[in-house]
Every structure is written in structure tokens, then in C-alpha cells.
Short mmCIF file of C-alpha atoms in Angstrom, two decimals:
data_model
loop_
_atom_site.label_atom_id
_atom_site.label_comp_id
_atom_site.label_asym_id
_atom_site.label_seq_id
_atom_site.Cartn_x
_atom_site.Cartn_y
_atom_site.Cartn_z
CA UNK A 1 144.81 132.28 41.41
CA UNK A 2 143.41 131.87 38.00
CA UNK A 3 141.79 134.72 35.91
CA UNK A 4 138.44 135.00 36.47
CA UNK A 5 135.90 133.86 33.92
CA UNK A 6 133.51 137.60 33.36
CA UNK A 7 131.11 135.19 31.60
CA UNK A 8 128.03 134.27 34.26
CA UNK A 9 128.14 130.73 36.16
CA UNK A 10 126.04 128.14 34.09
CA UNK A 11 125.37 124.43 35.05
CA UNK A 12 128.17 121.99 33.83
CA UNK A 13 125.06 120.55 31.38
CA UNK A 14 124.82 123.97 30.11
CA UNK A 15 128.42 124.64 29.61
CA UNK A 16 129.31 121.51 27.79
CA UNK A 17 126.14 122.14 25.50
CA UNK A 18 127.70 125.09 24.50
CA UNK A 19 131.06 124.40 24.11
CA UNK A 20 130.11 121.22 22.22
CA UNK A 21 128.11 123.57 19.72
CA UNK A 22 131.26 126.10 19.70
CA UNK A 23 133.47 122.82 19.01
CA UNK A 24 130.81 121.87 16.01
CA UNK A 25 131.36 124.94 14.07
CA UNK A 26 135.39 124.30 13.69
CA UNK A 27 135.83 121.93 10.80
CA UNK A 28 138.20 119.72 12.78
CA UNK A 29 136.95 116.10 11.67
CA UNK A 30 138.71 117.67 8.24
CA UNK A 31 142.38 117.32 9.86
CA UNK A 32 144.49 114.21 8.74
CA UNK A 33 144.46 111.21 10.69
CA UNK A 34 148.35 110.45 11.30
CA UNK A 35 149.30 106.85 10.64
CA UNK A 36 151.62 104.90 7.96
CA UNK A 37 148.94 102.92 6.44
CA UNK A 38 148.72 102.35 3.06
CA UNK A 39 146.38 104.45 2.12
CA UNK A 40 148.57 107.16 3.47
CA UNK A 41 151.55 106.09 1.40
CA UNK A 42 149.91 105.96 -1.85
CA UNK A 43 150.05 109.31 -3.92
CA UNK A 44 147.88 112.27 -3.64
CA UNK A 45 146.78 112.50 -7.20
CA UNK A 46 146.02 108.83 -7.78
CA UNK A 47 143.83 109.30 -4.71
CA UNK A 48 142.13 112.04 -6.61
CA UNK A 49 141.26 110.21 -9.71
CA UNK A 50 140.15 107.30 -7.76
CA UNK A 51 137.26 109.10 -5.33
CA UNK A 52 136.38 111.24 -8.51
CA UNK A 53 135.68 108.12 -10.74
CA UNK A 54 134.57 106.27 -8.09
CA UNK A 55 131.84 109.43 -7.10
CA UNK A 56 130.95 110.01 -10.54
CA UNK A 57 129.92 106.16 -11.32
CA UNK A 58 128.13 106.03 -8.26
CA UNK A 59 125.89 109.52 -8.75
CA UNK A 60 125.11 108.11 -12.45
CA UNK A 61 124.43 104.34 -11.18
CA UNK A 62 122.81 104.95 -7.89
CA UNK A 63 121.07 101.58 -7.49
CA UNK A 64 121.24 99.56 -4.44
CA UNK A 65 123.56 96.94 -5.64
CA UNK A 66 126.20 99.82 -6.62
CA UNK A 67 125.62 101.42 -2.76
CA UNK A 68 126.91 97.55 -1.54
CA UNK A 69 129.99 97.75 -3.51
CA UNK A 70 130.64 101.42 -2.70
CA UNK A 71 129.84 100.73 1.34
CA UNK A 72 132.39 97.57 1.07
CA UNK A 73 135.00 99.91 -0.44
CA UNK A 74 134.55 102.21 2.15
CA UNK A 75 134.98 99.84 4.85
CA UNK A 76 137.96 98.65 2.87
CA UNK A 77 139.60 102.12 2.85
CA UNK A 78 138.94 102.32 6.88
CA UNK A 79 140.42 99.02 6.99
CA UNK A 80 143.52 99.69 5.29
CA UNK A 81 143.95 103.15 6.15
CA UNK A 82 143.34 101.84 10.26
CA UNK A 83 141.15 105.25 10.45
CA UNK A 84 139.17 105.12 13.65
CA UNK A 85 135.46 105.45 13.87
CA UNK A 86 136.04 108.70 16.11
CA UNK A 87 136.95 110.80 12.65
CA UNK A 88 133.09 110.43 11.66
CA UNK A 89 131.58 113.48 12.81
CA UNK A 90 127.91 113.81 14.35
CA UNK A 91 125.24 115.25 11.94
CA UNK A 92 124.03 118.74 12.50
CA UNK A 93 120.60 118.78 14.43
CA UNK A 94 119.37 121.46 11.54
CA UNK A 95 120.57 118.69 8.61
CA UNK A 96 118.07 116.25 10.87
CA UNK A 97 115.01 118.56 11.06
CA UNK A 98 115.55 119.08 7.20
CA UNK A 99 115.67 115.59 6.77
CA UNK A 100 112.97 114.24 8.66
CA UNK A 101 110.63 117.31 7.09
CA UNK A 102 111.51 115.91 3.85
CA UNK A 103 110.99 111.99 4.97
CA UNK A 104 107.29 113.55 5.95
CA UNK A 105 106.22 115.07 2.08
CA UNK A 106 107.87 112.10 0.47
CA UNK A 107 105.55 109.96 2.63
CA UNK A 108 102.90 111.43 0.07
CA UNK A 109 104.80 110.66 -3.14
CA UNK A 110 103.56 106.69 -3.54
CA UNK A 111 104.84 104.04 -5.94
CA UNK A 112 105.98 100.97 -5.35
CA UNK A 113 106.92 98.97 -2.87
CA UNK A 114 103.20 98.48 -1.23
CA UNK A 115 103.33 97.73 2.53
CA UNK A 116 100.36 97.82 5.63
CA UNK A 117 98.22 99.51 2.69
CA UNK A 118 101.17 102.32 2.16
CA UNK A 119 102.96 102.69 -0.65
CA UNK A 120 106.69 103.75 0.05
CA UNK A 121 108.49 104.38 -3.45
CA UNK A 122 108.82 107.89 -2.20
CA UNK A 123 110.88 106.89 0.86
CA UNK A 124 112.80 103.93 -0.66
CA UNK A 125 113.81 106.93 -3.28
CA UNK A 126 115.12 109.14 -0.86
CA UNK A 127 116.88 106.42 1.31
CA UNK A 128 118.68 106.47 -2.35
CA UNK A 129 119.69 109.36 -2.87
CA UNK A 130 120.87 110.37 0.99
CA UNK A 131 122.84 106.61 0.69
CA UNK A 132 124.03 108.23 -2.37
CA UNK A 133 125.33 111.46 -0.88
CA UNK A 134 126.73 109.47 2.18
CA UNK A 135 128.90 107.39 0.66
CA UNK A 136 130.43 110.43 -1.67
CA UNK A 137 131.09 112.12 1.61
CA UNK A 138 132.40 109.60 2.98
CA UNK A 139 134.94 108.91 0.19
CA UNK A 140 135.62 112.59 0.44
CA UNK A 141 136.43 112.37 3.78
CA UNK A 142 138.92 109.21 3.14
CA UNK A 143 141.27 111.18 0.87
CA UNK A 144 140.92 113.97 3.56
CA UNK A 145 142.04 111.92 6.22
CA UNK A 146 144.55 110.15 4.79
CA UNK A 147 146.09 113.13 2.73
CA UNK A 148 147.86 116.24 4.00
CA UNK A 149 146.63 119.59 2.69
CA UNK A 150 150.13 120.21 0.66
CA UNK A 151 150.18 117.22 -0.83
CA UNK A 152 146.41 117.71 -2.08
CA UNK A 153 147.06 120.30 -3.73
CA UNK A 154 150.34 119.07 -5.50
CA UNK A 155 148.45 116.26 -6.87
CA UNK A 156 146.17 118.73 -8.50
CA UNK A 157 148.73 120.16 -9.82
CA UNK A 158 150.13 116.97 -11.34
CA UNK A 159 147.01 115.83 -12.53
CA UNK A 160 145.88 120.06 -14.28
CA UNK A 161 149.24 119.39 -16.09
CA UNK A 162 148.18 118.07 -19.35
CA UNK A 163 145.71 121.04 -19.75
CA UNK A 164 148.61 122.70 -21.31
CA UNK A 165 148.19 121.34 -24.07
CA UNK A 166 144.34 122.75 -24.82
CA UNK A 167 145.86 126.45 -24.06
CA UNK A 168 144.73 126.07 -20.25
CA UNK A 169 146.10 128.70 -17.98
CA UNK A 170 147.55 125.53 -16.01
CA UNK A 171 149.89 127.73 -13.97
CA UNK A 172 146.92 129.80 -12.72
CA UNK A 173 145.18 127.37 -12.04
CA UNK A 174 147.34 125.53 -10.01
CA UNK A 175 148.15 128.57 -8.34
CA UNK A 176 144.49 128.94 -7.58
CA UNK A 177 143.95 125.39 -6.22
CA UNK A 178 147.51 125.57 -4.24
CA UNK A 179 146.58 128.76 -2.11
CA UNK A 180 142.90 127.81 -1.98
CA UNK A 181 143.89 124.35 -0.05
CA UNK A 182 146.25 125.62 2.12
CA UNK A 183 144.30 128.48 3.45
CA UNK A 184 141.86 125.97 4.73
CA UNK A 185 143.77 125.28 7.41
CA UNK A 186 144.24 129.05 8.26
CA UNK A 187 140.60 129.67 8.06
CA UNK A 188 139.94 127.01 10.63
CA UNK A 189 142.76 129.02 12.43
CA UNK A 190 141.08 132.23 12.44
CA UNK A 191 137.75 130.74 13.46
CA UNK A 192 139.42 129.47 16.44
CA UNK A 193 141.17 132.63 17.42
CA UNK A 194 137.22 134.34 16.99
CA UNK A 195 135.44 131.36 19.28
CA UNK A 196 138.45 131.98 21.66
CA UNK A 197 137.33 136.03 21.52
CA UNK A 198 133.90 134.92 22.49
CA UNK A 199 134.41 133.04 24.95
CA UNK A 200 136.55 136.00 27.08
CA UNK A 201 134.16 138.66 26.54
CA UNK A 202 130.75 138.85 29.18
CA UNK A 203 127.69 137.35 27.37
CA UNK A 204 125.89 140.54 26.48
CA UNK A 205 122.36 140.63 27.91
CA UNK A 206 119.66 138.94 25.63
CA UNK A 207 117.20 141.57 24.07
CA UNK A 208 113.59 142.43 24.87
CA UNK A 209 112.59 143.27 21.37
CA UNK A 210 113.05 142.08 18.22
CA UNK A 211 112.54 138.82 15.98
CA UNK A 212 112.49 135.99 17.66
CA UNK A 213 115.68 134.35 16.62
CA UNK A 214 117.58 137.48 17.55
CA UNK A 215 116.43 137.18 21.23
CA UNK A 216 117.25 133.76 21.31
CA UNK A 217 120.38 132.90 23.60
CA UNK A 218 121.02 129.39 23.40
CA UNK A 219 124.49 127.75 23.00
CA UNK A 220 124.97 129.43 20.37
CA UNK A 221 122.47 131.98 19.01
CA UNK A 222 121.79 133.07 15.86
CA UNK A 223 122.67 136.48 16.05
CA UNK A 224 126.30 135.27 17.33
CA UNK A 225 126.48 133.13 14.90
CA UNK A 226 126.05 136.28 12.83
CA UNK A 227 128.37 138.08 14.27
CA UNK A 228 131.31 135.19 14.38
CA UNK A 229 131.07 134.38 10.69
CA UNK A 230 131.08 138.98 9.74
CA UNK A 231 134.90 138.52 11.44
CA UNK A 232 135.60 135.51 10.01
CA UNK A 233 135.07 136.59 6.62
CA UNK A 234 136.88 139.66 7.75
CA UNK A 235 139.58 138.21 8.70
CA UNK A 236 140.07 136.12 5.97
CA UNK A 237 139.89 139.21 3.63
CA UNK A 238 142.50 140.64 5.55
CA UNK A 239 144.42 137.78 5.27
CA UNK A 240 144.20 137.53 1.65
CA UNK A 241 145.41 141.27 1.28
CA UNK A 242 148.89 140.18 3.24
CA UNK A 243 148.88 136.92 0.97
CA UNK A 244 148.44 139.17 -2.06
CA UNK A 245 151.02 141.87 -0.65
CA UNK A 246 153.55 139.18 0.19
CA UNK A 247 153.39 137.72 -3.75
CA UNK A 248 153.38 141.11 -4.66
CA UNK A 249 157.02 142.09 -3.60
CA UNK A 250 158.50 138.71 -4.08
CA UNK A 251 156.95 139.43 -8.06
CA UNK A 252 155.70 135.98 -8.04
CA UNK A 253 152.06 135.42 -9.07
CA UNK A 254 152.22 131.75 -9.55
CA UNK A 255 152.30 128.93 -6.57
CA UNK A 256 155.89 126.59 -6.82
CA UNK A 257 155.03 124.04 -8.63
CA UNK A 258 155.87 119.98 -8.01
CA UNK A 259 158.81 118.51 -8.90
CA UNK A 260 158.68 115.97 -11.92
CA UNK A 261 158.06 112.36 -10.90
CA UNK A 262 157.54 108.96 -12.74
CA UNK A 263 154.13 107.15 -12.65
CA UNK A 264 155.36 104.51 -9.79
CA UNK A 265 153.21 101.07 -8.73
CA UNK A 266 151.42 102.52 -6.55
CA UNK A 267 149.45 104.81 -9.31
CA UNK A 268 149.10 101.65 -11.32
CA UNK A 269 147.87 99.78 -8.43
CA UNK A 270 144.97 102.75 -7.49
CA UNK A 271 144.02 103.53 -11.24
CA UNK A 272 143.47 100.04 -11.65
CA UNK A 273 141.41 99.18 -8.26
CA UNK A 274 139.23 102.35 -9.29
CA UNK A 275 138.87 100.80 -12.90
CA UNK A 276 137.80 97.45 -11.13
CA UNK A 277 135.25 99.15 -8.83
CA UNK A 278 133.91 101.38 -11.76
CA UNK A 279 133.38 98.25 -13.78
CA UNK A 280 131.93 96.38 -10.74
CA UNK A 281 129.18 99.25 -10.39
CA UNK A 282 128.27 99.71 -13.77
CA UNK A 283 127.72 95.97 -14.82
CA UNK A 284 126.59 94.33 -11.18
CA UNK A 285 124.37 97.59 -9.96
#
């Protein structure tokens, strides 16, 4: 027979609430989609440059004709990169409330458009700017999907080289952005390996006294909430203190850097797409 579970029995509704908002914290929707696609072919640091320009001319030109070409590129990259719909992850219920308090005060803000004696310029802004932030997400999350953490980070690399040249600390830098990208996925480790602690331990009995919030034992509280993200940062401290050991006695502060590589067809191809959109935006929207 199976080890018992110490934790006490809950309805299936209850348990699957919880475990959904245990499943929420772990930034899985960040993990690479596997596939051959094209967009997963095409190099890391073109990819870069591309979301970058294509962000940038889209936070500086955020009209509504610039948010059609950047939601047809989007559904262009999902095309050709065959993601599924299933990587979009669901919104955080706290984003929501924030949202919809902020939908209510704009409702106050007037201008135009005028509509059943209302004037909704506030709103229509703000449908802006959160169309705005979607779709730079959501180009975010193509080159995250469709590019593995090592070869992120040896684009950046690539693309930090000609810093040199302006006395940058390239090599540091690179070193930085290197470790930084793949500890990610260790992180996400760790926080798994914490949620797993949870889960084995009894639930502790919820307090009489206190604030509110504290004596709060939903699916996930806020005190252990609290308490999960004190040893994840702890653990990631003491991870970085082996990391640091390990480059210590090897006497190698700097990450290994890419190998050398000519500008092929499918940089041309990217650079020039990006270009296109760019152009598109700033003379259409």
C-alpha cells in the first residue's frame, strides 16, 4: 500500500483548486515548445533583434492600426512556429481585480468617443495601452517558446560583441547574461522541489489571531506564499555560492563564449521581415 498522505482529506473541487494555484506559481508556460518549425530553426540572436525592434516601434507607435499589424504578426509567428494555443497561460485572478479597478477610475477620465451620453476616451486609452503590453508579451513569449535557454543566451552574446569596441566589459557581460539565463531553469527547479516539500508536510492549523491575510488558508495563503518564496530565495543564494565556488577553483570568471559564425540567410531573411514590419507600423499606424 501507498504512503499515506498526513495532509487532511479535502473534496476533489478543493484539491484541484489548490494544486491548480500550486501549478500557477511554477513558470512552466516559459519552457520551449519542441517542434522543427521555422521559427525554431532560425537563429537566436536574429530572433532577438527582431522582437526588440519590433517591441520598441510598437511602445512608441501604439495606435490601433500598428496593434493590427503587430496581432497579424503574431498569428504569423504561431502559424509558422505550429505553437499550440495550450502555451498561452491563464491570467492571474489578482492581475484581473487590478485591472477591472483600474477600468472603474478610468470610467471617470472622459474624452472622446461620446456614447449613451458617456464619454469613453478613458477606456478606449487603456484598451491601448493593455493591447500594447499584450502583444509585447506575447512576442516575448514567441522567442521563448521557440528558443532554448542556451541558445538565448549565446545570441546575446553574439549580438554584446561589438561593444568591444566602446571599451565595454563584453566578456562580463556576457558572462552575466549566460549564467543569468540558464539559472532560470534551475530556479523553476528549486521552486518545484519547495511546492513538492509542501505538499508532504501536515497543513499546520490556521491561526486564531492575527491580520487577516495571515489567518487566511485558502489554496494557497498568503503567509505560505511567504514562506515558499524565504526558501526559494534561499535556495537560490545557496546555489549561487556553489556556482561561485565551482568558477572559483576552475579560475574561470568568464562564461565560454560562442564559436564564430557567418551572418547566414536566415539573419538576412529576419532582419529584413523586422525592417518590413517596423516600416509597416510607423508609416500605416
Amino acid at each position: 500500500r501507498g504512503a499515506r498522505d498526513p495532509r487532511p482529506r479535502v473534496g476533489g473541487r478543493t484539491r484541484r483548486r489548490r494544486d491548480r494555484a500550486e501549478a500557477d506559481v511554477i513558470p512552466a508556460r516559459l519552457a520551449v515548445t519542441p517542434g522543427s518549425s521555422v521559427l525554431h530553426r532560425l537563429p537566436a540572436g536574429s530572433k532577438v533583434l527582431a522582437v526588440a525592434a519590433i517591441s520598441t516601434t510598437l511602445a512608441f507607435r501604439p495606435t490601433w492600426s500598428a496593434l493590427a499589424i503587430g496581432a497579424g504578426v503574431i498569428c504569423a509567428c504561431f502559424l509558422l512556429g505550429r505553437l499550440p494555443l495550450g502555451v498561452l497561460s491563464r491570467p492571474p485572478k489578482a492581475l484581473l481585480a487590478v485591472l477591472a479597478l483600474t477600468v472603474f477610475f478610468s470610467l471617470d477620465t472622459g474624452g472622446d468617443p461620446t456614447w449613451v451620453g458617456m464619454e469613453w476616451g478613458g477606456i478606449v486609452q487603456l484598451a491601448r495601452l493593455v493591447a500594447v503590453g499584450f502583444e509585447i508579451v506575447l512576442l516575448a513569449g514567441v522567442l521563448a517558446w521557440t528558443t532554448t535557454l542556451a541558445e538565448l543566451g549565446l545570441g546575446l552574446t553574439r549580438l554584446l560583441r561589438p561593444l568591444r569596441l566602446l571599451r565595454v566589459p563584453v566578456d562580463e557581460l556576457a558572462t552575466v547574461v549566460s549564467l543569468a539565463v540558464r539559472a532560470i531553469p534551475l530556479l523553476g527547479t528549486e521552486l518545484g522541489v519547495v511546492l513538492d516539500a509542501r505538499r508532504t508536510r501536515p497543513a499546520p492549523a490556521a491561526p486564531t489571531s492575527g491580520p487577516r491575510w495571515r489567518r487566511a488558508r485558502g489554496p494557497l495563503a498568503a503567509a505560505d506564499a511567504i514562506e515558499i518564496g524565504v526558501a526559494v530565495v534561499v535556495s537560490a543564494y545557496r546555489r549561487a555560492g556553489e556556482l561561485a565556488d565551482a568558477m572559483t577553483i576552475r579560475n574561470s570568471c568568464t562564461a565560454p563564449l560562442p564559436e564564430r559564425r557567418r551572418i547566414g540567410l536566415g539573419d538576412v531573411l529576419t532582419v529584413l521581415v523586422a525592417g518590413a514590419v517596423c516600416t509597416c507600423i510607423v508609416t500605416i499606424g
